[in-house]
mmCIF file with all atom_site columns, C-alpha atoms and ligand atoms in Angstrom:
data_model
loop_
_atom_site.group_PDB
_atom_site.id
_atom_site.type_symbol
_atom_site.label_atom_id
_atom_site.label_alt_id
_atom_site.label_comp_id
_atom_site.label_asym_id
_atom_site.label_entity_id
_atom_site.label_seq_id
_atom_site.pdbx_PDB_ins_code
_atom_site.Cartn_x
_atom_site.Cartn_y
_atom_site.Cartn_z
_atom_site.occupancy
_atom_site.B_iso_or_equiv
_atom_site.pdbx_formal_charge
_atom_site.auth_seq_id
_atom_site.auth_comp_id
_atom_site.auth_asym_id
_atom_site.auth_atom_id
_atom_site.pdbx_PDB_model_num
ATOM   1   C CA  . UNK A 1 1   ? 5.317  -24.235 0.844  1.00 83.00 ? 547  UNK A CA  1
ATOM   2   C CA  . UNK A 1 2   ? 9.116  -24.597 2.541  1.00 93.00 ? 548  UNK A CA  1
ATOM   3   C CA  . UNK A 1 3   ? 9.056  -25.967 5.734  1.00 96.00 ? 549  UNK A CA  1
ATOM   4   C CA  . UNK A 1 4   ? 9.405  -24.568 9.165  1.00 98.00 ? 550  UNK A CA  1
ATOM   5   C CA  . UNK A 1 5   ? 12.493 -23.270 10.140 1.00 98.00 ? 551  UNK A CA  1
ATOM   6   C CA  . UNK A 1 6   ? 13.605 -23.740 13.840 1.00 98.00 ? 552  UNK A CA  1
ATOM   7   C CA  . UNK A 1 7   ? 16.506 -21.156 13.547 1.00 97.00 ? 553  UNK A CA  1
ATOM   8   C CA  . UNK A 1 8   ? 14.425 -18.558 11.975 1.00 98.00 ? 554  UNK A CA  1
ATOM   9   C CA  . UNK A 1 9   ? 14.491 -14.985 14.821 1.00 98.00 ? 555  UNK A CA  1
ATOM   10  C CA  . UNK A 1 10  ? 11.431 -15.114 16.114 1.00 98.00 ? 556  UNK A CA  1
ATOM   11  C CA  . UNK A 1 11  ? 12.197 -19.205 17.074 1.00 98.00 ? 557  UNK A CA  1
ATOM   12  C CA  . UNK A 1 12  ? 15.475 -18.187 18.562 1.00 98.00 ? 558  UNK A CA  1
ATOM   13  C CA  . UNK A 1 13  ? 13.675 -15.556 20.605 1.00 98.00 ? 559  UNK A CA  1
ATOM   14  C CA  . UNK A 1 14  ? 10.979 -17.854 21.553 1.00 98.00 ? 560  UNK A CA  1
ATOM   15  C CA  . UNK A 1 15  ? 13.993 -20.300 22.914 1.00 98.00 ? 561  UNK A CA  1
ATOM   16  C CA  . UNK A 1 16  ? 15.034 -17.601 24.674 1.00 98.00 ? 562  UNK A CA  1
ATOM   17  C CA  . UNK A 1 17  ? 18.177 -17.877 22.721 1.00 98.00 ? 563  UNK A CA  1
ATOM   18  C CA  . UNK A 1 18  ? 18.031 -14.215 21.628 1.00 98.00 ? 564  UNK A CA  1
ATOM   19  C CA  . UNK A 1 19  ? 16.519 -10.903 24.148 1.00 98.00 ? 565  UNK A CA  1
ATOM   20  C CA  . UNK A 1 20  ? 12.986 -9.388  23.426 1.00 98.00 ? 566  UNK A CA  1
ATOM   21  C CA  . UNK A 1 21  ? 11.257 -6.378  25.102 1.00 98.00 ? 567  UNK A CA  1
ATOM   22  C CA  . UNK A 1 22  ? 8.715  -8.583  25.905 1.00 98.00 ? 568  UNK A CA  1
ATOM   23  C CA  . UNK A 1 23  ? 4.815  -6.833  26.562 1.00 98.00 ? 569  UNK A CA  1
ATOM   24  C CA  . UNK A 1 24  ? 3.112  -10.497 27.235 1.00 98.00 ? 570  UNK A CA  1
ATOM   25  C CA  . UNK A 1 25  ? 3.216  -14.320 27.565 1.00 98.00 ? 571  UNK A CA  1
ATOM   26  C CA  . UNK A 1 26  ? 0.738  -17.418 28.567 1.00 98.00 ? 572  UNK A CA  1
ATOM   27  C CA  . UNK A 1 27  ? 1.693  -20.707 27.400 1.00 98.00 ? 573  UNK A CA  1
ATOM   28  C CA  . UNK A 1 28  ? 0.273  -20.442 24.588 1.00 98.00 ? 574  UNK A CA  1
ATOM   29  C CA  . UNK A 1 29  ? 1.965  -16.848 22.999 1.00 98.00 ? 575  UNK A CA  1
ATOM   30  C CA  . UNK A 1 30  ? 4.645  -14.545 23.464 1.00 98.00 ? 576  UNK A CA  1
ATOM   31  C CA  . UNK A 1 31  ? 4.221  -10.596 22.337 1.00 98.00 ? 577  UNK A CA  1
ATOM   32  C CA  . UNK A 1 32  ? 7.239  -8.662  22.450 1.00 99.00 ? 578  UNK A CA  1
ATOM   33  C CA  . UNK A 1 33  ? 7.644  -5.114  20.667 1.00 98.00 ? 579  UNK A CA  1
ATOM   34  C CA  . UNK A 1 34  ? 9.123  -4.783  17.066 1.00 98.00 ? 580  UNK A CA  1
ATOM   35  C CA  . UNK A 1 35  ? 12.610 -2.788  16.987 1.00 98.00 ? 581  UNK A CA  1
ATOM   36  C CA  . UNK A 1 36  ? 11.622 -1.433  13.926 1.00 98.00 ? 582  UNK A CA  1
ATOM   37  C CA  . UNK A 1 37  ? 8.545  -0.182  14.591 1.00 98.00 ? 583  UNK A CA  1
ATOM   38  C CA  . UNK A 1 38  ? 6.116  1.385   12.256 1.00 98.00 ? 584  UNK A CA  1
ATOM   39  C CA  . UNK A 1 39  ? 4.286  3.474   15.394 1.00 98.00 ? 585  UNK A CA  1
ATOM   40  C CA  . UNK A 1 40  ? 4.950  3.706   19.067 1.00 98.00 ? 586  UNK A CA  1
ATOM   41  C CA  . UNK A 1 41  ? 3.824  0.658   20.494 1.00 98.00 ? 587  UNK A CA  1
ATOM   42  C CA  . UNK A 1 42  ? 4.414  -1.744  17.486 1.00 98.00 ? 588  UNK A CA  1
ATOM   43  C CA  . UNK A 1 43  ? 3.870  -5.189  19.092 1.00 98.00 ? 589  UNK A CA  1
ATOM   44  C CA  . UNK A 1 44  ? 4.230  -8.678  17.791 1.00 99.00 ? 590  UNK A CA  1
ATOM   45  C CA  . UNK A 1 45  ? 1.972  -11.999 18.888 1.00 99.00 ? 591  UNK A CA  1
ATOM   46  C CA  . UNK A 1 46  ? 3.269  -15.291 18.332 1.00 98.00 ? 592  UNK A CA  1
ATOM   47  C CA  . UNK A 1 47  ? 1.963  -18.775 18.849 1.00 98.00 ? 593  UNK A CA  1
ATOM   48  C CA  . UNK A 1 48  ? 4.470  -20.510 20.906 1.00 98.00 ? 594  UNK A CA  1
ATOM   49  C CA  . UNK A 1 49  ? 3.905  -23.501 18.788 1.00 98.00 ? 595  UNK A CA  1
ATOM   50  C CA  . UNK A 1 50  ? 6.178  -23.551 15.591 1.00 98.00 ? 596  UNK A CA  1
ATOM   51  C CA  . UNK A 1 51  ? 4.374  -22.174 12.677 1.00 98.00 ? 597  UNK A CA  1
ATOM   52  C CA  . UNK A 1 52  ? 5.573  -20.659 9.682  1.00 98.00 ? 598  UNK A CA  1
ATOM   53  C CA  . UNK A 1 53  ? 2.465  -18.310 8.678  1.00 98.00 ? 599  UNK A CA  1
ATOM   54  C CA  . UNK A 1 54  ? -1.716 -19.005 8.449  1.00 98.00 ? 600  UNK A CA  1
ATOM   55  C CA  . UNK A 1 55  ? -1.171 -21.747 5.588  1.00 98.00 ? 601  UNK A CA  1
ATOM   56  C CA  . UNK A 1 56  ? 0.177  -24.077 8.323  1.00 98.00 ? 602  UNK A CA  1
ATOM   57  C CA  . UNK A 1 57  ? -0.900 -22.865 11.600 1.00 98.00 ? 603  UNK A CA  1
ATOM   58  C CA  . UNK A 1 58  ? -3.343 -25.048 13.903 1.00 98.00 ? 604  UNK A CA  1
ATOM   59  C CA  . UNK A 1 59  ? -6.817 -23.290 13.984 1.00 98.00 ? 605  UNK A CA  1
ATOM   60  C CA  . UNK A 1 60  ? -6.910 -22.892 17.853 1.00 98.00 ? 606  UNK A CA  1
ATOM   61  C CA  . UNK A 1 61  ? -3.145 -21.825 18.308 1.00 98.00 ? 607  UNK A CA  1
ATOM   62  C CA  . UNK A 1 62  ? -4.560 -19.063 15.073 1.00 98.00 ? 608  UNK A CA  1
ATOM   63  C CA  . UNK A 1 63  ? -7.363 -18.087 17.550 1.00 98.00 ? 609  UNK A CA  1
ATOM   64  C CA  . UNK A 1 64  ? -5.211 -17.919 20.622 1.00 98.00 ? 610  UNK A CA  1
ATOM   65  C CA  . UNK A 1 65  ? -3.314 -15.567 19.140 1.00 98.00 ? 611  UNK A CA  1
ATOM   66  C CA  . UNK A 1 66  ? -6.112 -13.502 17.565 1.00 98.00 ? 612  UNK A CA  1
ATOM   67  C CA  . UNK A 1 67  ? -7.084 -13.123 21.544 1.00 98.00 ? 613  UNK A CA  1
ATOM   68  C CA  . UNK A 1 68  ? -3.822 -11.977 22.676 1.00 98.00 ? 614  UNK A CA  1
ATOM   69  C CA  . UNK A 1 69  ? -3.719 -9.381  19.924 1.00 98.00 ? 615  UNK A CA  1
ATOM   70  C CA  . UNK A 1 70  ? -7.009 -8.353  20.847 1.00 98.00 ? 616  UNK A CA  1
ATOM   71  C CA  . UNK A 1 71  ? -5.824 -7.752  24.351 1.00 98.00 ? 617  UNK A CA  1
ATOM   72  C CA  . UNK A 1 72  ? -3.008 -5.889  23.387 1.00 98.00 ? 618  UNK A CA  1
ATOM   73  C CA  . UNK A 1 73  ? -5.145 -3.827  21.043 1.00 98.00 ? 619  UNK A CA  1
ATOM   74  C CA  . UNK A 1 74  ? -7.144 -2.779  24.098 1.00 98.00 ? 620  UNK A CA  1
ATOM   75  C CA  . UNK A 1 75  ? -4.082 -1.970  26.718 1.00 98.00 ? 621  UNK A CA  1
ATOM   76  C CA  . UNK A 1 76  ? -2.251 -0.299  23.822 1.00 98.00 ? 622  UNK A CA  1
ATOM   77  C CA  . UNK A 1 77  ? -5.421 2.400   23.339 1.00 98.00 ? 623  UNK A CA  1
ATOM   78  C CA  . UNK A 1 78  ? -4.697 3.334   26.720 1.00 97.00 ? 624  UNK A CA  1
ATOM   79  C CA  . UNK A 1 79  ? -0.378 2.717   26.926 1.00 98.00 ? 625  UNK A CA  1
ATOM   80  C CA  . UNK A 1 80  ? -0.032 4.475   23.859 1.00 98.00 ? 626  UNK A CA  1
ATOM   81  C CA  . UNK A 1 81  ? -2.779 7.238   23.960 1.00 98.00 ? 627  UNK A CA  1
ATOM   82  C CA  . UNK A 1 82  ? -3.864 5.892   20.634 1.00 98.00 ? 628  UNK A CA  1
ATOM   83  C CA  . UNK A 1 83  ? -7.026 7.064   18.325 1.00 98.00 ? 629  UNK A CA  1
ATOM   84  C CA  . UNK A 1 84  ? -6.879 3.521   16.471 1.00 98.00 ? 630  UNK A CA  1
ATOM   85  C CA  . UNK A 1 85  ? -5.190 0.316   15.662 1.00 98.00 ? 631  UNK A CA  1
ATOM   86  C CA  . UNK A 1 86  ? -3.995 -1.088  12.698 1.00 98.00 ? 632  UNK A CA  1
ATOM   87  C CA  . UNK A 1 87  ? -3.747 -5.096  12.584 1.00 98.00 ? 633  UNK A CA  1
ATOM   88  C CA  . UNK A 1 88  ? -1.228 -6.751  10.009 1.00 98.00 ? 634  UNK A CA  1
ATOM   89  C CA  . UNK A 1 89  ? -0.250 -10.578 9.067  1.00 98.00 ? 635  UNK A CA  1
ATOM   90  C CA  . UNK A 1 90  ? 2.141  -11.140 6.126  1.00 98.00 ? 636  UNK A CA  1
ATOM   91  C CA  . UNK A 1 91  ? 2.192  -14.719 4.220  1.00 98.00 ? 637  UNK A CA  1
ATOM   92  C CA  . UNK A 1 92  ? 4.940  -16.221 2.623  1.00 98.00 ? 638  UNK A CA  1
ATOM   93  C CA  . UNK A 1 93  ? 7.727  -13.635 0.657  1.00 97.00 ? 639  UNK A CA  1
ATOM   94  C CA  . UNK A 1 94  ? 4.563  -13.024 -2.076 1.00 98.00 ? 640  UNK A CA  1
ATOM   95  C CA  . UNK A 1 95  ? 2.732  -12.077 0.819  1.00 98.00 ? 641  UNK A CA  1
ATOM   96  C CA  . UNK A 1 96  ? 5.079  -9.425  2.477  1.00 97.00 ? 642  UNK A CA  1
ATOM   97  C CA  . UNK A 1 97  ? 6.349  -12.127 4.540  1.00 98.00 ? 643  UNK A CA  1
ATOM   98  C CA  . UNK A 1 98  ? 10.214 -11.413 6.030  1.00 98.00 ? 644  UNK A CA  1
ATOM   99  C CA  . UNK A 1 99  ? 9.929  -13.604 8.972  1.00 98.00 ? 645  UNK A CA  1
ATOM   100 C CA  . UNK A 1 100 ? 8.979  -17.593 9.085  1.00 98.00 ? 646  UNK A CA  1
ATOM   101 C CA  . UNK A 1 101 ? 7.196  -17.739 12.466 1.00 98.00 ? 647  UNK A CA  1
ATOM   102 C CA  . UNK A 1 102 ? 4.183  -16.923 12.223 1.00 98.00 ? 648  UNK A CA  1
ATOM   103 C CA  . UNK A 1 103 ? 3.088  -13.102 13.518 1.00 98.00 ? 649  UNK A CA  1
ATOM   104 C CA  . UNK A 1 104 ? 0.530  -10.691 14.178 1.00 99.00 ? 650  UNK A CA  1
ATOM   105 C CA  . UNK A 1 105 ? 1.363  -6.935  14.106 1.00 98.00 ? 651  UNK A CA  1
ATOM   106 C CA  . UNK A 1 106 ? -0.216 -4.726  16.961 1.00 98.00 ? 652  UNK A CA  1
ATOM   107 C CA  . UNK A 1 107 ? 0.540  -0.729  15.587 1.00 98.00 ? 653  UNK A CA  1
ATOM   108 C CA  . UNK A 1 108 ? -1.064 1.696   17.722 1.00 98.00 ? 654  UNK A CA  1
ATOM   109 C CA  . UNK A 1 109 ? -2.222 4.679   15.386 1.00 98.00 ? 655  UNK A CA  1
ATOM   110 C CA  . UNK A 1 110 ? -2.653 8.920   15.910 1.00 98.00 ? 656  UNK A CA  1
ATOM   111 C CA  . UNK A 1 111 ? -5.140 10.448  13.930 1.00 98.00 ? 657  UNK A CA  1
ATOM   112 C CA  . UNK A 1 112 ? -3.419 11.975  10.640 1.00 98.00 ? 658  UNK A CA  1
ATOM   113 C CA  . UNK A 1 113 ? 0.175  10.196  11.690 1.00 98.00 ? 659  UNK A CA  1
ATOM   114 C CA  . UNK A 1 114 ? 1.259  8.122   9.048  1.00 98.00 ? 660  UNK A CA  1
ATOM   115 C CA  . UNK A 1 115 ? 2.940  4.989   9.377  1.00 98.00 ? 661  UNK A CA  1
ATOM   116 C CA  . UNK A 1 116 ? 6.766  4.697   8.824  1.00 97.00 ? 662  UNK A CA  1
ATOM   117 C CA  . UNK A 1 117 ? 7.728  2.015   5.781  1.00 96.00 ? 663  UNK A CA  1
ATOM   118 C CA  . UNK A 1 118 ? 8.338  -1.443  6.689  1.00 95.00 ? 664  UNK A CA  1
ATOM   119 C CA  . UNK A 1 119 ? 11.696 -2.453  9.104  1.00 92.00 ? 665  UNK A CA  1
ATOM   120 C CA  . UNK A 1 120 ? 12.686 1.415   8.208  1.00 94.00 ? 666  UNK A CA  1
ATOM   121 C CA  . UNK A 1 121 ? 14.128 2.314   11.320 1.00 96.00 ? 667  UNK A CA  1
ATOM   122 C CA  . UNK A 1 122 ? 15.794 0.329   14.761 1.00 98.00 ? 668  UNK A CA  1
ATOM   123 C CA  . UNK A 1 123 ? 14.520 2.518   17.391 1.00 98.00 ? 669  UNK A CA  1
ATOM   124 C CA  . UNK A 1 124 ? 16.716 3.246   20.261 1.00 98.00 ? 670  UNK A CA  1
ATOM   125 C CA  . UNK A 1 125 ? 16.921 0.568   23.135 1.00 98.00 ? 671  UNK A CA  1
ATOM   126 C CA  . UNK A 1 126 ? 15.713 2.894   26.285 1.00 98.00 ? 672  UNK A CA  1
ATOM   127 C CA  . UNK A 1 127 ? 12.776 3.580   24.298 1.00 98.00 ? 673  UNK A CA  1
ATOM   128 C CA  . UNK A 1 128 ? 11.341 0.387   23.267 1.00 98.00 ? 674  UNK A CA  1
ATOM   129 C CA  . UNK A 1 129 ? 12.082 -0.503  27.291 1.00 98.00 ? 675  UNK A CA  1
ATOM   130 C CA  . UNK A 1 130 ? 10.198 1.381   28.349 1.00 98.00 ? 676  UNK A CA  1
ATOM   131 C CA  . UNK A 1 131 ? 7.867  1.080   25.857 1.00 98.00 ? 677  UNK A CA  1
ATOM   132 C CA  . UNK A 1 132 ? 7.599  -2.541  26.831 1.00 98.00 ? 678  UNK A CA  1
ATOM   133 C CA  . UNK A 1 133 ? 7.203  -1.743  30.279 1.00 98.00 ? 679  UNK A CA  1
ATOM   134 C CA  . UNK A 1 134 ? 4.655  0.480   29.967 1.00 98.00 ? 680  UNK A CA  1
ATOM   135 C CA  . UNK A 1 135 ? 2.389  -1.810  27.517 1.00 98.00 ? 681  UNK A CA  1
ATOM   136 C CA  . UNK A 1 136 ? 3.001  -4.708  30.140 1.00 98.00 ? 682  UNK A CA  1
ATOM   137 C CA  . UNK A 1 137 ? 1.932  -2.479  32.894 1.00 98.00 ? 683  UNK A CA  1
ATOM   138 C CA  . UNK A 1 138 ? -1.142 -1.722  31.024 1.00 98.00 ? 684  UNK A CA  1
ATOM   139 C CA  . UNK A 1 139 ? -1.756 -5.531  29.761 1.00 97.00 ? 685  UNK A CA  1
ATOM   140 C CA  . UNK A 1 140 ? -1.722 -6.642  33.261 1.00 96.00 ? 686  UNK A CA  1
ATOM   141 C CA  . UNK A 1 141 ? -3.868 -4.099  34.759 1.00 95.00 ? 687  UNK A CA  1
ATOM   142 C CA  . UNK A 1 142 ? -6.825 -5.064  32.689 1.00 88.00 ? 688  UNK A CA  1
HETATM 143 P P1  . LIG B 2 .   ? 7.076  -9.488  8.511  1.00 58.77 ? 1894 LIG B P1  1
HETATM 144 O O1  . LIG B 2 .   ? 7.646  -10.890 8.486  1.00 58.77 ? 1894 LIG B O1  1
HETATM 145 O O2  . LIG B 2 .   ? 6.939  -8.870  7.137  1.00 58.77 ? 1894 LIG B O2  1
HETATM 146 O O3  . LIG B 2 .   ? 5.777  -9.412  9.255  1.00 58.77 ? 1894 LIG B O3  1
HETATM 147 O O4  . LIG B 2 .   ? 8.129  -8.542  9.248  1.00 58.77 ? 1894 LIG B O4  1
HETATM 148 C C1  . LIG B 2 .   ? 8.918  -8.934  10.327 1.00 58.77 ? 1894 LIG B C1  1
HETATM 149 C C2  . LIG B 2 .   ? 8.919  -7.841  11.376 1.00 58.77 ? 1894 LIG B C2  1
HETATM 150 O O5  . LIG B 2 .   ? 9.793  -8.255  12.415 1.00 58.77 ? 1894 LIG B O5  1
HETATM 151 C C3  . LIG B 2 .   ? 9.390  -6.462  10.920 1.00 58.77 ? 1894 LIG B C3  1
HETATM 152 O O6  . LIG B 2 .   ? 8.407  -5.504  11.281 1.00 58.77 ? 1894 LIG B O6  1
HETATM 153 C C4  . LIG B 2 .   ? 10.681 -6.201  11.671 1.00 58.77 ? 1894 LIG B C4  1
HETATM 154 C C5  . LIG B 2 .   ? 10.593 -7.159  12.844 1.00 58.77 ? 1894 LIG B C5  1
HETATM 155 N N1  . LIG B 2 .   ? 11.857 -7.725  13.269 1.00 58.77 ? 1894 LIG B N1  1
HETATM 156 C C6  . LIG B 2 .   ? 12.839 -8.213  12.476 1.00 58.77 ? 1894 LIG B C6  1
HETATM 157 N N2  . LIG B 2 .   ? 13.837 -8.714  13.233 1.00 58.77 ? 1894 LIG B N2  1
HETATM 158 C C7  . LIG B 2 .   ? 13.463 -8.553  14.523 1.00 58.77 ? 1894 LIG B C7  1
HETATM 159 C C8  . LIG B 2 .   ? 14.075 -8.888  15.777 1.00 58.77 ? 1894 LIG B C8  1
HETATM 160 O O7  . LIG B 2 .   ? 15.175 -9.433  15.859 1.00 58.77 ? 1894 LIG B O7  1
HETATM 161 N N3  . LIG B 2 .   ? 13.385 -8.564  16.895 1.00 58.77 ? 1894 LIG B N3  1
HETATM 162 C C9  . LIG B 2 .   ? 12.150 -7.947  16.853 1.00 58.77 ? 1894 LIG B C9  1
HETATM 163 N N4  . LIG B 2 .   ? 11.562 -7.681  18.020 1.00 58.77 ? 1894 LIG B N4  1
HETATM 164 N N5  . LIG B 2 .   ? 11.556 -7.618  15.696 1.00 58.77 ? 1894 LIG B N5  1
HETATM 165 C C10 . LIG B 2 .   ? 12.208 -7.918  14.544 1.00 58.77 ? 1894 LIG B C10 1
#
């Protein structure tokens, strides 16, 4: 397997090197929502820690993050008025992988609404804010 990257994105976002709509950080993990979004709401976890996917991960950062997506899960129900979530993790380029720090997707889901393809479509910027705002509101409040 390659090795970590430290100028892939997600690092420079975690740097704070490049902006995120951010929904969520401890100091463990950062969530911040996906401009191309497959649903309203599409939200990414990250460890903090550099990883590049599950093959090199540390087990506890992996279940930190599998808590923060739960949490998200739960606020985005509400944020989103969703009827179900769908949970993704890509590994390596084989694995669907596009981007070398590690990430859990978050995709709120309607009943009979399909999901757009992968990185399809850059939604606009006033939406994802507020997006973001309104999944942090709804993250904090629980
Ligand atoms: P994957 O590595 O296959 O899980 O896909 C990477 C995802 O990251 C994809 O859904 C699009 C999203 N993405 C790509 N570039 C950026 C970016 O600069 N900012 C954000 N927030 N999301 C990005």
């Amino acid at each position: 397997m390659p090795s970590y990257d430290p100028n892939n994105i997600f690092a420079k976002i975690l740097r704070g090197e490049l902006p995120c709509y951010k929904v969520y950080e401890d100091d463990k993990a950062l969530a911040f929502l996906d401009i191309m979004p497959r649903a309203p709401g599409h939200t990414l976890v990250l460890p903090k820690a550099p990883a590049r996917n599950i093959l090199d991960v540390s087990p506890d950062d992996f279940a930190h993050v599998a808590r923060v997506a739960q949490k998200i899960a739960q606020a985005a129900m509400t944020a989103f008025d969703a009827d179900g979530i769908t949970i993704q993790q890509f590994n390596e380029g084989a694995g669907g992988q596009v981007v070398f720090h590690l990430h859990v997707h978050v995709i709120p889901r309607k009943s009979g609404v399909a999901m757009k393809p992968p990185a399809s479509e850059k939604e606009k910027p006033e939406v994802l804010a507020a997006q973001a705002k309104k999944l942090a509101a709804a993250i904090a409040a629980r």
